[in-house]
Amino acid sequence: MIRWRKGTVRTVGASWPGAAELWVDVDGTDVRALAYVDLVGTPEPGDTVVLNTTAQAMKLGTGGLAHVVAIPDRLPPDRPPAPGHLVKARYTPLQATVLGVDEQDSQWHATLRDADDLFGMPVVTADLHSALPAVLAGLDRSARVVYVMTDGGALPLWFSRTVATLREAGWLAATVTVGQAFGGDLEAVTLHSGLLAARHVLGADIAVVTQGPGNLGTGTRWGFSGVACGEAVNAAVVLGGRPVASLRISSADARERHHGVSHHSLTAYGKVAMAPADVVVPELAGDFGTKVNQQVQRLGGRHQLITVPTDGLDGALRQVPVRLSTMGRGIDDDPEYFLAAAAAGQHAGDLLLHDG
């Protein structure tokens, strides 16, 4: 299903790097929309815009916004020729050419041409974008952390208000977008070159790898975008990094496959990851903690299970400068989800101190 609409921009409201939020009058109805200004230009009140309203028609939770496809009466100026030949969102109407950090025209090409070692850099992997701020809550603010965004969810990093706020607050040093994702401080072709850029170009102490906002799942063993967590573990090990696997844990999800340790984590780390990682198990009390410890044992054959106390992590999570939310649930609704991610961050920080 694809839904197209045309309307008139009524107001241009809040904006964040790379995107502007609009209210568009579509046949007398106000529609909330987003415009990626680097792709379509900057809308102004009174402009006619063409919208893709598919996400609203499907009532998607994360992506429930219309997106501006074009401002047909006032096209943005053509960009002059510039270095860069990486095409992202390839062969779609809004494909964009960017300068890849690893390509020949980049000033960093010589640095990355033969680079293949992360020198033990901790690489935290997580299933959902919502884990990112929680991972950072477990880290000391002195660590230089780079976010490497994969393309399993949103492709434009500009869609993430979370990242914009974390950057402004100084919780994130920089970003790299890999694969078909774009909009980071650096663009890279693959997760491997993106991790190497985080280390060798951006000087990262720690990298955090998650998909962008949004998540695709089909309720099947293999049909979900989070399988990429396992591939991220493999990439980190191949490059001489130290993978730290953050578990997706929930006490509030009504779906049995996601209660306790999600099947996403069990499949990604238990089936897809072929190299060992530190799988961080938060120390949780009661019957739920017992269930989590039992479920995670199936990962112990390949990985090292690291139990991390959660003392003090709730307080750290409540200091995060963004609203914590996963699947519509906040920290008071599903605390174990956020504690698990924060525990992974804390372990990565401990590795950094130990290695240092």
PDB file of C-alpha atoms in Angstrom, residues 216-337:
ATOM      1  CA  LEU A 216      10.428  -4.610  11.419  1.00  0.00           C
ATOM      2  CA  GLY A 217       9.155  -7.907  12.781  1.00  0.00           C
ATOM      3  CA  THR A 218       6.858 -10.602  11.458  1.00  0.00           C
ATOM      4  CA  GLY A 219       6.421 -12.848  14.478  1.00  0.00           C
ATOM      5  CA  THR A 220       8.619 -15.479  12.869  1.00  0.00           C
ATOM      6  CA  ARG A 221      11.978 -16.810  14.046  1.00  0.00           C
ATOM      7  CA  TRP A 222      13.986 -15.096  11.332  1.00  0.00           C
ATOM      8  CA  GLY A 223      11.819 -12.312   9.934  1.00  0.00           C
ATOM      9  CA  PHE A 224      12.900  -9.312  11.983  1.00  0.00           C
ATOM     10  CA  SER A 225      15.401  -6.538  11.428  1.00  0.00           C
ATOM     11  CA  GLY A 226      17.133  -7.181  14.743  1.00  0.00           C
ATOM     12  CA  VAL A 227      19.012 -10.186  13.351  1.00  0.00           C
ATOM     13  CA  ALA A 228      21.583  -7.515  12.452  1.00  0.00           C
ATOM     14  CA  CYS A 229      22.731  -7.585  16.110  1.00  0.00           C
ATOM     15  CA  GLY A 230      24.369 -10.926  15.437  1.00  0.00           C
ATOM     16  CA  GLU A 231      26.076  -9.606  12.324  1.00  0.00           C
ATOM     17  CA  ALA A 232      27.339  -6.632  14.338  1.00  0.00           C
ATOM     18  CA  VAL A 233      28.954  -9.037  16.816  1.00  0.00           C
ATOM     19  CA  ASN A 234      30.663 -10.821  13.930  1.00  0.00           C
ATOM     20  CA  ALA A 235      31.907  -7.546  12.454  1.00  0.00           C
ATOM     21  CA  ALA A 236      33.298  -6.354  15.780  1.00  0.00           C
ATOM     22  CA  VAL A 237      35.224  -9.594  16.330  1.00  0.00           C
ATOM     23  CA  VAL A 238      36.574  -9.737  12.763  1.00  0.00           C
ATOM     24  CA  LEU A 239      37.925  -6.217  13.262  1.00  0.00           C
ATOM     25  CA  GLY A 240      39.507  -6.880  16.636  1.00  0.00           C
ATOM     26  CA  GLY A 241      36.855  -5.140  18.691  1.00  0.00           C
ATOM     27  CA  ARG A 242      35.213  -6.291  21.914  1.00  0.00           C
ATOM     28  CA  PRO A 243      31.503  -6.917  21.302  1.00  0.00           C
ATOM     29  CA  VAL A 244      29.155  -6.250  24.212  1.00  0.00           C
ATOM     30  CA  ALA A 245      25.715  -7.706  23.538  1.00  0.00           C
ATOM     31  CA  SER A 246      22.788  -5.844  25.068  1.00  0.00           C
ATOM     32  CA  LEU A 247      19.788  -8.094  25.648  1.00  0.00           C
ATOM     33  CA  ARG A 248      16.252  -7.065  24.795  1.00  0.00           C
ATOM     34  CA  ILE A 249      14.386  -7.851  28.017  1.00  0.00           C
ATOM     35  CA  SER A 250      10.827  -7.009  28.997  1.00  0.00           C
ATOM     36  CA  SER A 251       8.527  -7.782  31.909  1.00  0.00           C
ATOM     37  CA  ALA A 252       5.664  -5.808  30.385  1.00  0.00           C
ATOM     38  CA  ASP A 253       5.395  -7.097  26.814  1.00  0.00           C
ATOM     39  CA  ALA A 254       2.248  -9.195  26.531  1.00  0.00           C
ATOM     40  CA  ARG A 255       3.707 -11.248  23.686  1.00  0.00           C
ATOM     41  CA  GLU A 256       5.280 -14.424  25.042  1.00  0.00           C
ATOM     42  CA  ARG A 257       8.085 -14.341  22.462  1.00  0.00           C
ATOM     43  CA  HIS A 258       9.237 -11.002  23.896  1.00  0.00           C
ATOM     44  CA  HIS A 259       8.609 -11.669  27.601  1.00  0.00           C
ATOM     45  CA  GLY A 260      11.794 -12.087  29.580  1.00  0.00           C
ATOM     46  CA  VAL A 261      14.614 -12.307  27.059  1.00  0.00           C
ATOM     47  CA  SER A 262      13.156 -11.566  23.626  1.00  0.00           C
ATOM     48  CA  HIS A 263      13.482 -14.205  20.943  1.00  0.00           C
ATOM     49  CA  HIS A 264      15.124 -11.436  18.901  1.00  0.00           C
ATOM     50  CA  SER A 265      18.123 -11.508  21.239  1.00  0.00           C
ATOM     51  CA  LEU A 266      18.147 -15.292  21.535  1.00  0.00           C
ATOM     52  CA  THR A 267      18.133 -15.718  17.759  1.00  0.00           C
ATOM     53  CA  ALA A 268      20.523 -12.907  16.881  1.00  0.00           C
ATOM     54  CA  TYR A 269      23.125 -13.825  19.467  1.00  0.00           C
ATOM     55  CA  GLY A 270      22.429 -17.553  19.598  1.00  0.00           C
ATOM     56  CA  LYS A 271      22.116 -18.276  15.851  1.00  0.00           C
ATOM     57  CA  VAL A 272      23.488 -15.373  13.806  1.00  0.00           C
ATOM     58  CA  ALA A 273      26.520 -14.379  15.875  1.00  0.00           C
ATOM     59  CA  MET A 274      29.199 -16.900  15.034  1.00  0.00           C
ATOM     60  CA  ALA A 275      31.853 -15.238  17.217  1.00  0.00           C
ATOM     61  CA  PRO A 276      31.833 -14.856  20.996  1.00  0.00           C
ATOM     62  CA  ALA A 277      30.618 -11.715  22.743  1.00  0.00           C
ATOM     63  CA  ASP A 278      30.160 -10.514  26.293  1.00  0.00           C
ATOM     64  CA  VAL A 279      26.414 -10.990  26.768  1.00  0.00           C
ATOM     65  CA  VAL A 280      25.382  -8.689  29.596  1.00  0.00           C
ATOM     66  CA  VAL A 281      22.750 -10.078  31.958  1.00  0.00           C
ATOM     67  CA  PRO A 282      21.327  -7.478  34.349  1.00  0.00           C
ATOM     68  CA  GLU A 283      20.961  -8.662  37.926  1.00  0.00           C
ATOM     69  CA  LEU A 284      17.202  -8.805  38.434  1.00  0.00           C
ATOM     70  CA  ALA A 285      15.308 -10.011  41.509  1.00  0.00           C
ATOM     71  CA  GLY A 286      12.409 -12.391  41.944  1.00  0.00           C
ATOM     72  CA  ASP A 287      10.751 -14.835  39.603  1.00  0.00           C
ATOM     73  CA  PHE A 288      11.329 -12.590  36.609  1.00  0.00           C
ATOM     74  CA  GLY A 289      15.057 -12.491  37.271  1.00  0.00           C
ATOM     75  CA  THR A 290      15.068 -16.278  37.546  1.00  0.00           C
ATOM     76  CA  LYS A 291      13.278 -16.559  34.204  1.00  0.00           C
ATOM     77  CA  VAL A 292      15.798 -14.260  32.505  1.00  0.00           C
ATOM     78  CA  ASN A 293      18.730 -16.234  33.930  1.00  0.00           C
ATOM     79  CA  GLN A 294      17.223 -19.490  32.714  1.00  0.00           C
ATOM     80  CA  GLN A 295      16.504 -18.168  29.216  1.00  0.00           C
ATOM     81  CA  VAL A 296      19.957 -16.711  28.708  1.00  0.00           C
ATOM     82  CA  GLN A 297      21.727 -19.970  29.519  1.00  0.00           C
ATOM     83  CA  ARG A 298      21.228 -21.106  25.928  1.00  0.00           C
ATOM     84  CA  LEU A 299      23.671 -18.362  24.896  1.00  0.00           C
ATOM     85  CA  GLY A 300      26.361 -19.517  27.305  1.00  0.00           C
ATOM     86  CA  GLY A 301      27.867 -22.137  25.023  1.00  0.00           C
ATOM     87  CA  ARG A 302      29.283 -19.576  22.617  1.00  0.00           C
ATOM     88  CA  HIS A 303      29.300 -16.348  24.602  1.00  0.00           C
ATOM     89  CA  GLN A 304      30.522 -15.187  27.966  1.00  0.00           C
ATOM     90  CA  LEU A 305      27.584 -14.347  30.203  1.00  0.00           C
ATOM     91  CA  ILE A 306      28.388 -11.280  32.294  1.00  0.00           C
ATOM     92  CA  THR A 307      26.098 -10.558  35.241  1.00  0.00           C
ATOM     93  CA  VAL A 308      26.033  -6.845  36.013  1.00  0.00           C
ATOM     94  CA  PRO A 309      24.456  -5.416  39.190  1.00  0.00           C
ATOM     95  CA  THR A 310      21.801  -2.805  38.495  1.00  0.00           C
ATOM     96  CA  ASP A 311      22.397  -0.737  41.627  1.00  0.00           C
ATOM     97  CA  GLY A 312      22.341   2.934  40.717  1.00  0.00           C
ATOM     98  CA  LEU A 313      21.287   2.394  37.119  1.00  0.00           C
ATOM     99  CA  ASP A 314      17.687   3.482  37.670  1.00  0.00           C
ATOM    100  CA  GLY A 315      18.926   6.843  38.885  1.00  0.00           C
ATOM    101  CA  ALA A 316      21.303   7.151  35.959  1.00  0.00           C
ATOM    102  CA  LEU A 317      18.504   6.365  33.519  1.00  0.00           C
ATOM    103  CA  ARG A 318      16.365   9.131  34.979  1.00  0.00           C
ATOM    104  CA  GLN A 319      19.114  11.634  34.188  1.00  0.00           C
ATOM    105  CA  VAL A 320      19.030  10.910  30.447  1.00  0.00           C
ATOM    106  CA  PRO A 321      18.196  14.116  28.515  1.00  0.00           C
ATOM    107  CA  VAL A 322      15.588  12.377  26.310  1.00  0.00           C
ATOM    108  CA  ARG A 323      12.324  10.625  27.030  1.00  0.00           C
ATOM    109  CA  LEU A 324      12.899   6.894  27.445  1.00  0.00           C
ATOM    110  CA  SER A 325      10.326   4.891  25.523  1.00  0.00           C
ATOM    111  CA  THR A 326      10.143   1.472  23.909  1.00  0.00           C
ATOM    112  CA  MET A 327       7.051   0.144  22.202  1.00  0.00           C
ATOM    113  CA  GLY A 328       5.147   2.979  23.862  1.00  0.00           C
ATOM    114  CA  ARG A 329       6.355   2.016  27.346  1.00  0.00           C
ATOM    115  CA  GLY A 330       8.448   4.234  29.592  1.00  0.00           C
ATOM    116  CA  ILE A 331      10.896   3.387  32.344  1.00  0.00           C
ATOM    117  CA  ASP A 332       8.171   2.979  34.965  1.00  0.00           C
ATOM    118  CA  ASP A 333       6.189   0.672  32.678  1.00  0.00           C
ATOM    119  CA  ASP A 334       9.043  -1.615  31.649  1.00  0.00           C
ATOM    120  CA  PRO A 335      12.125  -0.845  33.776  1.00  0.00           C
ATOM    121  CA  GLU A 336      13.948  -4.073  32.964  1.00  0.00           C
ATOM    122  CA  TYR A 337      14.257  -3.153  29.281  1.00  0.00           C
TER     123      TYR A 337
END
